Short mmCIF file of C-alpha atoms in Angstrom, two decimals:
data_model
loop_
_atom_site.label_atom_id
_atom_site.label_comp_id
_atom_site.label_asym_id
_atom_site.label_seq_id
_atom_site.Cartn_x
_atom_site.Cartn_y
_atom_site.Cartn_z
CA MET A 13 22.04 -16.66 -31.14
CA ALA A 14 20.81 -13.60 -32.97
CA GLY A 15 17.37 -15.07 -33.31
CA GLU A 16 17.11 -15.92 -29.59
CA LEU A 17 18.24 -12.32 -28.73
CA LYS A 18 15.63 -10.84 -31.08
CA ASP A 19 12.88 -13.09 -29.48
CA ARG A 20 13.79 -12.17 -25.95
CA LEU A 21 13.98 -8.51 -26.88
CA ASN A 22 10.59 -8.70 -28.54
CA VAL A 23 9.02 -10.42 -25.50
CA SER A 24 10.57 -7.89 -23.13
CA LEU A 25 9.28 -4.98 -25.16
CA GLN A 26 5.75 -6.49 -25.37
CA ALA A 27 5.64 -7.07 -21.63
CA VAL A 28 6.70 -3.44 -20.84
CA ALA A 29 4.19 -2.12 -23.45
CA GLN A 30 1.42 -3.72 -21.58
CA VAL A 31 2.28 -1.72 -18.48
CA LEU A 32 2.63 1.37 -20.53
CA VAL A 33 -0.84 0.98 -22.10
CA VAL A 34 -2.54 0.38 -18.76
CA CYS A 35 -0.76 3.40 -17.14
CA GLY A 36 -1.52 5.51 -20.12
CA LEU A 37 -5.24 4.68 -19.79
CA GLY A 38 -5.08 6.20 -16.27
CA VAL A 39 -3.50 9.34 -17.65
CA TYR A 40 -6.14 9.56 -20.37
CA LEU A 41 -8.99 9.24 -17.86
CA ALA A 42 -7.39 11.88 -15.56
CA ARG A 43 -6.94 14.33 -18.42
CA ARG A 44 -9.97 13.84 -20.53
CA HIS A 45 -12.76 12.40 -18.37
CA GLY A 46 -12.23 14.23 -15.05
CA LEU A 47 -10.77 11.48 -12.94
CA ASP A 48 -9.94 13.80 -9.97
CA ARG A 49 -8.18 13.13 -6.75
CA LYS A 50 -11.33 11.91 -4.95
CA ALA A 51 -12.05 9.35 -7.54
CA VAL A 52 -8.47 8.18 -7.41
CA ALA A 53 -8.64 7.85 -3.64
CA ALA A 54 -11.91 5.89 -3.95
CA VAL A 55 -10.30 3.48 -6.43
CA SER A 56 -7.24 3.18 -4.21
CA GLY A 57 -9.44 2.35 -1.16
CA VAL A 58 -11.27 -0.39 -2.91
CA ASN A 59 -7.98 -1.68 -4.35
CA TRP A 60 -6.35 -1.66 -0.97
CA HIS A 61 -9.04 -3.06 1.24
CA VAL A 62 -10.70 -5.62 -1.19
CA LEU A 63 -8.85 -6.46 -4.43
CA ILE A 64 -5.25 -6.71 -3.23
CA PRO A 65 -6.14 -8.78 -0.16
CA ALA A 66 -8.16 -11.17 -2.27
CA LEU A 67 -5.36 -11.52 -4.85
CA MET A 68 -2.73 -12.07 -2.14
CA PHE A 69 -4.68 -14.65 -0.24
CA SER A 70 -5.80 -16.73 -3.24
CA SER A 71 -2.36 -16.56 -4.91
CA ILE A 72 -0.46 -17.59 -1.76
CA VAL A 73 -2.87 -20.52 -0.95
CA GLY A 74 -2.54 -21.70 -4.55
CA ALA A 75 1.21 -21.37 -4.88
CA VAL A 76 2.57 -22.15 -1.50
CA THR A 77 2.45 -25.75 -0.14
CA PRO A 78 3.81 -27.23 3.03
CA ALA A 79 6.66 -28.72 0.99
CA ASN A 80 8.00 -25.42 -0.41
CA LEU A 81 7.14 -23.17 2.65
CA ALA A 82 10.74 -23.27 3.79
CA MET A 83 11.83 -21.84 0.45
CA LEU A 84 10.20 -18.41 1.00
CA TRP A 85 12.99 -16.89 3.14
CA PRO A 86 15.17 -15.71 0.11
CA MET A 87 12.24 -13.67 -1.11
CA LEU A 88 11.89 -11.85 2.21
CA LEU A 89 15.66 -11.38 2.50
CA VAL A 90 15.95 -9.96 -1.02
CA SER A 91 13.23 -7.40 -0.32
CA LEU A 92 15.30 -6.07 2.67
CA LEU A 93 18.45 -6.20 0.58
CA HIS A 94 16.90 -4.04 -2.09
CA ILE A 95 15.95 -1.40 0.49
CA VAL A 96 19.47 -1.25 1.86
CA LEU A 97 21.13 -1.16 -1.67
CA GLY A 98 19.00 1.78 -2.70
CA ALA A 99 18.93 3.74 0.63
CA VAL A 100 22.64 3.94 1.38
CA PRO A 101 23.95 5.36 -1.96
CA SER A 102 20.93 7.74 -2.50
CA PHE A 103 21.32 9.06 1.06
CA LEU A 104 25.08 9.76 0.45
CA LEU A 105 24.35 11.28 -2.95
CA GLY A 106 21.56 13.43 -1.67
CA TRP A 107 23.84 14.64 1.10
CA ALA A 108 26.69 15.45 -1.22
CA ALA A 109 24.24 17.35 -3.55
CA ARG A 110 22.89 19.32 -0.57
CA LEU A 111 19.33 18.65 -1.37
CA PRO A 112 16.60 20.14 0.83
CA ARG A 113 15.33 17.76 3.43
CA ASP A 114 11.97 17.24 1.88
CA VAL A 115 13.35 16.51 -1.63
CA TRP A 116 16.13 14.46 0.08
CA PHE A 117 13.48 12.30 1.72
CA PHE A 118 11.62 11.92 -1.67
CA THR A 119 14.89 10.89 -3.37
CA VAL A 120 15.82 8.27 -0.80
CA SER A 121 12.22 6.82 -0.95
CA ALA A 122 12.23 6.69 -4.74
CA SER A 123 15.53 4.93 -4.77
CA SER A 124 15.06 2.39 -1.98
CA LEU A 125 11.37 1.43 -1.51
CA PRO A 126 10.53 -1.97 -3.03
CA ASN A 127 7.80 -2.52 -5.53
CA CYS A 128 4.35 -3.56 -4.24
CA GLY A 129 3.99 -6.07 -7.03
CA ASN A 130 1.59 -4.50 -9.57
CA LEU A 131 4.16 -4.20 -12.30
CA PRO A 132 5.47 -7.87 -12.13
CA TRP A 133 1.85 -9.03 -12.02
CA LEU A 134 1.38 -7.39 -15.36
CA PHE A 135 4.42 -8.19 -17.42
CA MET A 136 5.64 -11.46 -15.94
CA PRO A 137 2.86 -13.57 -17.53
CA SER A 138 4.14 -12.68 -21.05
CA ILE A 139 7.61 -13.79 -20.16
CA ILE A 140 6.38 -17.00 -18.57
CA LYS A 141 4.37 -17.89 -21.66
CA TYR A 142 7.52 -17.29 -23.74
CA TYR A 143 9.63 -20.08 -22.07
CA ALA A 144 7.25 -22.36 -20.22
CA PRO A 145 5.34 -25.23 -21.87
CA PRO A 146 1.62 -24.41 -22.52
CA ALA A 147 0.50 -27.01 -20.00
CA GLU A 148 2.58 -25.50 -17.19
CA ALA A 149 2.18 -21.78 -17.98
CA ALA A 150 -0.99 -21.30 -15.92
CA ALA A 151 0.50 -23.04 -12.89
CA GLN A 152 3.68 -21.05 -13.10
CA MET A 153 1.87 -17.80 -13.43
CA GLN A 154 -0.11 -18.53 -10.27
CA TYR A 155 3.14 -19.45 -8.54
CA MET A 156 4.72 -16.12 -9.68
CA VAL A 157 1.75 -14.14 -8.12
CA GLY A 158 2.19 -15.95 -4.94
CA LEU A 159 5.93 -15.22 -4.67
CA VAL A 160 5.37 -11.62 -5.47
CA SER A 161 2.76 -11.45 -2.60
CA VAL A 162 5.30 -12.87 -0.25
CA TYR A 163 7.81 -10.21 -1.43
CA THR A 164 5.26 -7.51 -0.71
CA ILE A 165 5.14 -8.40 3.12
CA ILE A 166 8.22 -6.30 3.64
CA THR A 167 6.75 -3.52 1.51
CA ILE A 168 3.65 -3.37 3.53
CA LEU A 169 5.53 -3.19 6.75
CA VAL A 170 7.57 -0.28 5.35
CA THR A 171 4.36 1.61 4.48
CA LEU A 172 3.37 1.35 8.22
CA THR A 173 6.70 1.98 9.92
CA VAL A 174 8.31 4.77 7.84
CA PRO A 175 5.58 7.41 8.23
CA PHE A 176 5.23 6.50 11.90
CA ILE A 177 8.92 7.06 12.71
CA ILE A 178 9.55 10.11 10.53
CA LYS A 179 6.72 12.51 11.05
CA ARG A 180 3.76 11.39 13.17
CA PRO A 181 3.70 11.77 16.91
CA PRO A 182 3.46 8.55 18.97
CA ASP A 183 -0.36 8.75 19.44
CA SER A 184 -1.47 9.87 15.96
CA LEU A 185 -0.97 6.55 14.15
CA LEU A 186 -3.09 4.68 16.79
CA LEU A 187 -6.03 7.07 16.81
CA PRO A 188 -9.33 5.99 15.09
CA ARG A 189 -9.68 7.39 11.62
CA ARG A 190 -12.59 9.70 12.40
CA ARG A 191 -10.71 11.43 15.22
CA GLN A 192 -7.59 11.53 13.18
CA GLN A 193 -9.39 13.30 10.34
CA GLN A 194 -10.71 15.87 12.81
CA GLN A 195 -7.25 16.49 14.06
CA GLN A 196 -5.88 16.85 10.54
CA GLN A 197 -8.56 19.37 9.75
CA GLN A 198 -7.75 21.27 12.82
CA GLN A 199 -4.08 21.29 12.01
CA GLN A 200 -4.90 22.57 8.52
CA ARG A 201 -6.79 25.42 9.92
CA GLN A 202 -3.96 26.17 12.24
CA GLY A 203 -1.52 26.05 9.33
CA GLU A 204 -3.64 28.56 7.40
CA LEU A 205 -3.65 30.92 10.41
CA ALA A 206 0.20 30.54 10.74
CA VAL A 207 0.48 31.42 7.07
CA GLN A 208 -1.61 34.58 7.58
CA GLN A 209 0.42 35.53 10.59
CA GLN A 210 3.49 34.97 8.60
CA GLY A 211 2.33 37.39 5.96
CA GLN A 212 1.57 40.03 8.51
CA LEU A 213 4.98 39.70 10.10
CA GLN A 214 6.60 40.03 6.62
CA ASP A 215 4.59 43.21 6.07
CA VAL A 216 6.06 44.86 9.15
CA GLY A 217 9.44 43.73 8.31
CA SER A 218 10.09 40.90 10.91
CA THR A 219 11.48 38.38 8.49
CA GLN A 220 13.30 36.33 11.19
CA ARG A 221 10.12 35.17 12.85
CA GLY A 222 8.43 34.50 9.57
CA LEU A 223 11.31 32.14 8.53
CA GLN A 224 10.82 30.28 11.78
CA LEU A 225 7.14 29.83 11.15
CA GLN A 226 7.92 28.61 7.61
CA ALA A 227 10.42 26.14 8.99
CA ALA A 228 7.82 24.91 11.43
CA ASP A 229 5.53 23.95 8.38
CA SER A 230 8.09 21.51 7.07
CA PHE A 231 7.73 17.90 8.11
CA ALA A 232 11.49 17.69 8.90
CA SER A 233 11.10 20.07 11.87
CA HIS A 234 8.71 17.61 13.51
CA ARG A 235 11.39 14.90 13.84
CA SER A 236 13.39 14.43 16.96
CA SER A 237 15.76 11.84 18.27
CA SER A 238 13.50 10.99 21.25
CA ARG A 239 10.39 10.48 19.14
CA LEU A 240 11.04 6.76 18.68
CA LEU A 241 11.56 6.30 22.40
CA GLN A 242 8.38 8.15 23.18
CA ALA A 243 6.54 5.97 20.71
CA GLY A 244 7.70 2.84 22.50
CA GLN A 245 6.75 4.17 25.91
CA SER A 246 3.25 5.25 24.94
CA LEU A 247 2.38 2.55 22.46
CA LEU A 248 0.49 0.33 24.76
CA GLY A 249 -1.44 3.10 26.59
CA SER A 250 -2.44 4.97 23.38
CA PHE A 251 -3.69 1.79 21.75
CA SER A 252 -5.81 0.72 24.59
CA ALA A 253 -7.29 4.23 25.00
CA SER A 254 -8.08 4.60 21.30
CA PHE A 255 -9.46 1.04 21.17
CA SER A 256 -11.97 1.79 23.98
CA ARG A 257 -12.99 4.97 22.25
CA GLY A 258 -13.56 2.94 19.08
CA LEU A 259 -15.79 0.48 21.00
CA ARG A 260 -18.00 3.21 22.44
CA ARG A 261 -18.25 4.98 19.00
CA SER A 262 -19.27 1.81 17.12
CA GLU A 263 -22.18 0.81 19.44
CA SER A 264 -24.84 2.79 17.51
CA ILE A 265 -23.50 1.46 14.13
CA VAL A 266 -23.59 -2.14 15.35
CA ALA A 267 -27.23 -1.63 16.45
CA LEU A 268 -28.18 -0.20 13.03
CA ALA A 269 -26.42 -3.02 11.17
CA TRP A 270 -28.23 -5.66 13.30
CA THR A 271 -31.76 -4.13 12.76
CA TYR A 272 -31.26 -3.73 9.02
CA PRO A 273 -33.17 -6.96 8.02
CA LEU A 274 -35.90 -6.12 10.52
CA GLY A 275 -37.20 -2.80 9.28
CA TRP A 276 -34.14 -0.52 9.05
CA GLN A 277 -34.98 3.16 8.39
CA ARG A 278 -32.81 5.16 6.06
CA GLU A 279 -33.11 8.34 8.17
CA ARG A 280 -31.19 6.76 10.94
CA THR A 281 -27.86 6.95 9.21
CA ALA A 282 -28.27 10.56 8.13
CA ALA A 283 -26.32 11.99 11.03
CA ALA A 284 -25.11 11.21 14.58
CA PRO A 285 -28.23 12.80 16.29
CA ALA A 286 -30.45 10.37 14.29
CA ALA A 287 -28.47 7.45 15.57
CA ALA A 288 -28.60 8.73 19.08
CA ALA A 289 -32.40 9.05 18.80
CA ALA A 290 -32.68 5.50 17.51
CA THR A 291 -30.66 4.34 20.52
CA GLN A 292 -32.92 6.17 22.91
CA GLN A 293 -36.01 4.76 21.28
CA ARG A 294 -34.54 1.30 21.57
CA GLN A 295 -33.98 1.76 25.30
CA GLU A 296 -37.54 3.00 25.83
CA CYS A 297 -38.81 -0.07 24.02
CA GLN A 298 -36.67 -2.25 26.29
CA GLN A 299 -38.27 -0.67 29.37
CA GLN A 300 -41.77 -1.28 27.91
CA GLN A 301 -40.94 -4.86 27.06
CA GLN A 302 -40.07 -5.69 30.78
CA GLY A 303 -43.68 -4.97 31.75
CA ARG A 304 -45.29 -7.24 29.17
CA ALA A 305 -43.40 -10.50 29.44
CA GLU A 306 -46.13 -12.59 27.83
CA GLN A 307 -46.57 -10.43 24.67
CA GLY A 308 -44.20 -10.78 21.82
CA ALA A 309 -42.27 -7.58 20.95
CA PRO A 310 -42.74 -6.06 17.47
CA ARG A 311 -40.21 -6.84 14.81
CA TYR A 312 -38.56 -3.39 15.05
CA GLN A 313 -38.06 -3.83 18.83
CA ARG A 314 -35.76 -6.81 18.60
CA TYR A 315 -32.36 -6.23 20.24
CA VAL A 316 -28.85 -7.21 19.65
CA PRO A 317 -27.57 -10.19 21.66
CA ARG A 318 -24.88 -9.00 24.07
CA ARG A 319 -22.15 -11.39 23.00
CA LEU A 320 -22.70 -10.72 19.33
CA ALA A 321 -22.77 -7.03 19.99
CA VAL A 322 -19.52 -7.13 21.88
CA LEU A 323 -17.90 -9.19 19.07
CA LEU A 324 -19.10 -6.78 16.30
CA ARG A 325 -18.00 -3.86 18.29
CA CYS A 326 -14.57 -5.35 18.72
CA CYS A 327 -14.23 -6.05 15.04
CA ALA A 328 -15.42 -2.59 14.03
CA ALA A 329 -12.94 -0.92 16.45
CA VAL A 330 -10.12 -3.06 15.14
CA LEU A 331 -10.86 -2.44 11.49
CA ASP A 332 -11.23 1.32 12.26
CA HIS A 333 -7.64 1.48 13.38
CA PRO A 334 -5.00 2.88 11.01
CA ALA A 335 -2.50 0.37 12.35
CA VAL A 336 -4.63 -2.46 10.91
CA ASN A 337 -3.35 -3.47 7.47
CA VAL A 338 -5.74 -5.59 5.45
CA PRO A 339 -3.33 -6.79 2.78
CA LEU A 340 -0.74 -7.83 5.34
CA GLY A 341 -3.44 -9.73 7.27
CA ALA A 342 -4.59 -11.48 4.11
CA THR A 343 -0.94 -12.42 3.25
CA VAL A 344 -0.29 -13.84 6.77
CA LEU A 345 -3.70 -15.73 6.71
CA GLY A 346 -2.80 -17.12 3.27
CA VAL A 347 0.62 -18.38 4.49
CA ALA A 348 -1.04 -19.93 7.52
CA CYS A 349 -3.70 -21.67 5.48
CA ALA A 350 -1.03 -22.89 2.91
CA ALA A 351 1.19 -24.29 5.70
CA VAL A 352 -1.62 -26.65 6.89
CA GLY A 353 -2.25 -29.38 4.17
CA PRO A 354 -5.90 -30.12 5.12
CA VAL A 355 -6.86 -26.51 5.26
CA ARG A 356 -5.18 -25.82 1.87
CA GLY A 357 -6.91 -28.89 0.47
CA LEU A 358 -10.36 -27.45 1.39
CA LEU A 359 -9.70 -24.47 -0.88
CA VAL A 360 -7.47 -25.66 -3.76
CA ASP A 361 -8.69 -29.18 -4.56
CA GLU A 362 -11.24 -29.22 -7.33
CA LEU A 363 -13.81 -31.26 -5.43
CA ALA A 364 -13.31 -29.46 -2.22
CA PRO A 365 -16.35 -27.73 -0.55
CA LEU A 366 -14.66 -24.31 -0.56
CA HIS A 367 -13.05 -24.45 -3.96
CA TRP A 368 -15.67 -21.97 -5.27
CA LEU A 369 -14.57 -19.45 -2.64
CA TRP A 370 -10.95 -19.75 -3.73
CA LEU A 371 -11.79 -19.29 -7.43
CA ALA A 372 -14.04 -16.27 -6.60
CA LEU A 373 -11.23 -14.48 -4.66
CA GLY A 374 -8.86 -15.14 -7.55
CA TRP A 375 -11.27 -13.62 -10.02
CA VAL A 376 -11.78 -10.58 -7.75
CA GLY A 377 -8.14 -10.09 -7.17
CA ALA A 378 -7.33 -10.23 -10.91
CA ALA A 379 -8.41 -6.58 -11.19
CA ALA A 380 -5.94 -5.38 -8.59
CA ALA A 381 -2.79 -4.94 -10.78
CA PRO A 382 -4.51 -3.10 -13.66
CA LEU A 383 -6.34 -0.80 -11.25
CA ALA A 384 -3.18 -0.07 -9.33
CA THR A 385 -1.30 0.71 -12.55
CA MET A 386 -4.15 2.98 -13.80
CA GLN A 387 -4.03 4.78 -10.41
CA ILE A 388 -0.36 5.51 -11.00
CA GLY A 389 -1.04 7.14 -14.33
CA ALA A 390 -3.99 9.15 -12.86
CA GLU A 391 -1.92 10.25 -9.82
CA LEU A 392 0.84 11.66 -12.11
CA MET A 393 -1.69 14.01 -13.55
CA GLN A 394 -3.01 15.38 -10.22
CA ALA A 395 -1.84 18.68 -8.95
CA ALA A 396 -1.41 19.36 -5.24
CA PRO A 397 -3.44 22.17 -3.44
CA VAL A 398 -1.89 25.56 -4.09
CA GLU A 399 -1.65 26.41 -0.38
CA LEU A 400 0.48 23.40 0.16
CA GLY A 401 2.96 24.16 -2.61
CA MET A 402 6.59 23.42 -1.99
CA HIS A 403 8.70 25.67 -4.09
CA VAL A 404 11.78 23.65 -5.28
CA PRO A 405 14.23 25.06 -7.71
CA ARG A 406 14.39 23.32 -11.03
CA ARG A 407 18.08 22.38 -10.58
CA VAL A 408 17.27 20.66 -7.37
CA GLN A 409 14.30 18.75 -8.89
CA TRP A 410 16.44 17.47 -11.83
CA THR A 411 19.35 16.50 -9.49
CA ALA A 412 17.03 14.51 -7.29
CA THR A 413 15.41 12.91 -10.36
CA ALA A 414 18.82 11.94 -11.81
CA ILE A 415 19.86 10.39 -8.44
CA ALA A 416 16.57 8.32 -8.17
CA ILE A 417 16.86 7.02 -11.70
CA GLY A 418 20.52 6.22 -11.49
CA VAL A 419 20.34 4.37 -8.15
CA LYS A 420 16.95 2.64 -8.52
CA LEU A 421 17.02 1.56 -12.19
CA LEU A 422 20.84 1.06 -12.68
CA LEU A 423 22.89 0.60 -9.49
CA VAL A 424 20.49 -1.42 -7.41
CA PRO A 425 19.87 -4.18 -10.12
CA LEU A 426 23.67 -4.41 -10.82
CA LEU A 427 24.48 -4.71 -7.14
CA ASN A 428 21.61 -7.24 -6.68
CA VAL A 429 22.99 -9.44 -9.61
CA ALA A 430 26.55 -9.23 -8.14
CA LEU A 431 25.43 -10.31 -4.64
CA ILE A 432 23.22 -13.14 -5.83
CA ARG A 433 25.92 -14.52 -8.14
CA THR A 434 28.43 -14.24 -5.32
CA ALA A 435 26.20 -16.07 -2.88
CA GLY A 436 25.24 -18.58 -5.58
CA MET A 437 21.79 -18.73 -7.16
CA HIS A 438 21.42 -22.49 -6.71
CA THR A 439 22.21 -22.32 -3.01
CA LEU A 440 19.16 -19.94 -2.55
CA VAL A 441 16.70 -21.50 -5.09
CA PRO A 442 16.49 -24.87 -6.73
CA ALA A 443 17.94 -25.04 -10.23
CA GLU A 444 14.75 -26.07 -11.87
CA ASP A 445 12.70 -23.20 -10.35
CA LYS A 446 13.15 -20.57 -13.06
CA VAL A 447 10.28 -18.41 -11.96
CA TYR A 448 11.79 -17.98 -8.53
CA GLN A 449 15.19 -17.14 -9.89
CA LEU A 450 13.85 -14.62 -12.31
CA LEU A 451 11.76 -12.83 -9.68
CA LEU A 452 14.80 -12.51 -7.41
CA LEU A 453 16.47 -10.55 -10.24
CA VAL A 454 13.49 -8.72 -11.70
CA GLU A 455 12.15 -7.14 -8.47
CA ALA A 456 15.34 -5.06 -8.10
CA ALA A 457 14.91 -3.42 -11.55
CA VAL A 458 11.28 -2.34 -11.21
CA PRO A 459 10.32 1.18 -10.00
CA ALA A 460 8.25 1.40 -6.85
CA ALA A 461 5.30 3.57 -7.66
CA VAL A 462 2.37 2.58 -5.46
CA THR A 463 4.63 2.21 -2.38
CA LEU A 464 6.11 5.66 -3.07
CA LEU A 465 2.66 7.30 -3.25
CA VAL A 466 1.50 5.64 -0.02
CA VAL A 467 4.57 6.42 2.07
CA CYS A 468 5.25 9.92 0.83
CA GLY A 469 1.63 10.81 0.85
CA ARG A 470 1.32 10.00 4.46
CA VAL A 471 4.53 11.90 5.41
CA TYR A 472 4.07 15.02 3.44
CA PRO A 473 0.93 16.38 1.62
CA ASP A 474 2.57 18.03 -1.40
CA ILE A 475 3.90 15.31 -3.77
CA ARG A 476 4.42 17.40 -6.93
CA PRO A 477 8.23 16.92 -6.79
CA LEU A 478 7.63 13.18 -6.17
CA SER A 479 5.19 13.03 -9.20
CA GLN A 480 7.83 14.55 -11.47
CA MET A 481 10.47 12.22 -10.23
CA LEU A 482 8.19 9.19 -10.54
CA PHE A 483 7.19 10.20 -14.12
CA TRP A 484 10.76 10.36 -15.34
CA GLN A 485 11.53 7.12 -13.51
CA TYR A 486 8.82 5.35 -15.56
CA VAL A 487 10.07 6.91 -18.75
CA ALA A 488 13.61 5.72 -17.98
CA SER A 489 12.35 2.27 -17.12
CA LEU A 490 10.97 1.91 -20.64
CA VAL A 491 14.69 1.63 -21.64
CA THR A 492 16.22 -0.10 -18.65
CA LEU A 493 13.69 -2.63 -17.79
CA PRO A 494 13.58 -4.40 -21.26
CA ALA A 495 17.45 -4.33 -21.30
CA PHE A 496 17.64 -6.08 -17.85
CA LEU A 497 14.88 -8.47 -18.79
CA VAL A 498 16.95 -9.68 -21.81
CA TRP A 499 19.98 -9.96 -19.71
CA PHE A 500 18.23 -11.95 -17.04
CA MET A 501 16.64 -14.33 -19.51
CA TYR A 502 20.12 -14.81 -21.02
CA MET A 503 21.66 -15.56 -17.59
CA LEU A 504 18.92 -18.18 -16.79
CA ASP A 505 18.93 -19.68 -20.24
CA LEU A 506 15.22 -18.99 -20.77
#
């Protein structure tokens, strides 16, 4: 008994140490080698749009079969359950502690948001290798990645809906990214002007109006009870209007992409006037071509077929929308392909014609979890802009951090175990499926880092209180996570 406990504790510490090393590498790069916020954002963009979708699609297609497709509903239900178990007590504790609204929002988010999967992707293989036979370890690890990808469906939906409901007006989420960035820059300039006016008002002694302007800068003042109704009423109109704007904007881009193999000029993409000049030149060439039907047009005068141009314009406009979520689309596509046996066979079978594509996506997606964990470590070392600083008393910061640690790392795992044992583990998952049973327990004990950064970064620009809270959550998880892993392995006889 003592030997088994020692082995389980050793495996749990090794699994958590792997996460600590990868996260520490991100901290080292941020402190010593100048990994600034722009570089972190670039890595996050590649991870979000390429690596994570490739990992989710390949893992779901490999792990999910038409036979076990009906077994996925407990994983989705548990994800929603973890949100409720963390949101309710943290909301009540934050209200009792009289936290400021911004810090209150950070506390509830840090206590309730589910993990996006990067931490289980890193430490679960070590645990699977401990109890599984060597011949079955690789298949069970792939199965684990697929189940975690299904768990993240609710996480991705949360990253879309929470910022949309809390802060953003109904039209802002559906605007194309370029126009949205222009509006954000304009709002930032207006905010700087408001700060200057506030300083002038304080100089002349009108403190009451200055406090009103300061309250207007907080994201909590933008919320109203009718915002959700307005979002539902204007959803269809704003989407169609912004979609048509995206179609018109992407016309010149499609033309340049089509003429690239035929003599593309680098100057055309320098700025918008160059693209407009290229479009005008193409129209003049088209008029000249109508007068010489027998002569072949030069290579640079070839034109985009209309149907293909419309298709590419539609695709560019859809991908340009902030409401479009690539990982969620990859997950849904993976579940759809896995549900159809012949389609899954084209990818998974060793002699299938598309087996090479499935292997390539798996290799590309293997870098998603380490990069996401390094991003967490680098993000903790970043400082927010000075003009966006949110002055929070130290007592308030430590109170919020204590609530987030106690609820997320202690209360939620205990309540999750109590509810699952009350409902009956074997009624939810087959008794021989140890990976599924372990994931239902482990996901509740893991801090949510990437989800926090995505949601809170979209709602409020200053995340310094969140960074401190997240840092101490990770420090506390070095103690709580190995303890829960040992307990879970003892419960499941692993």
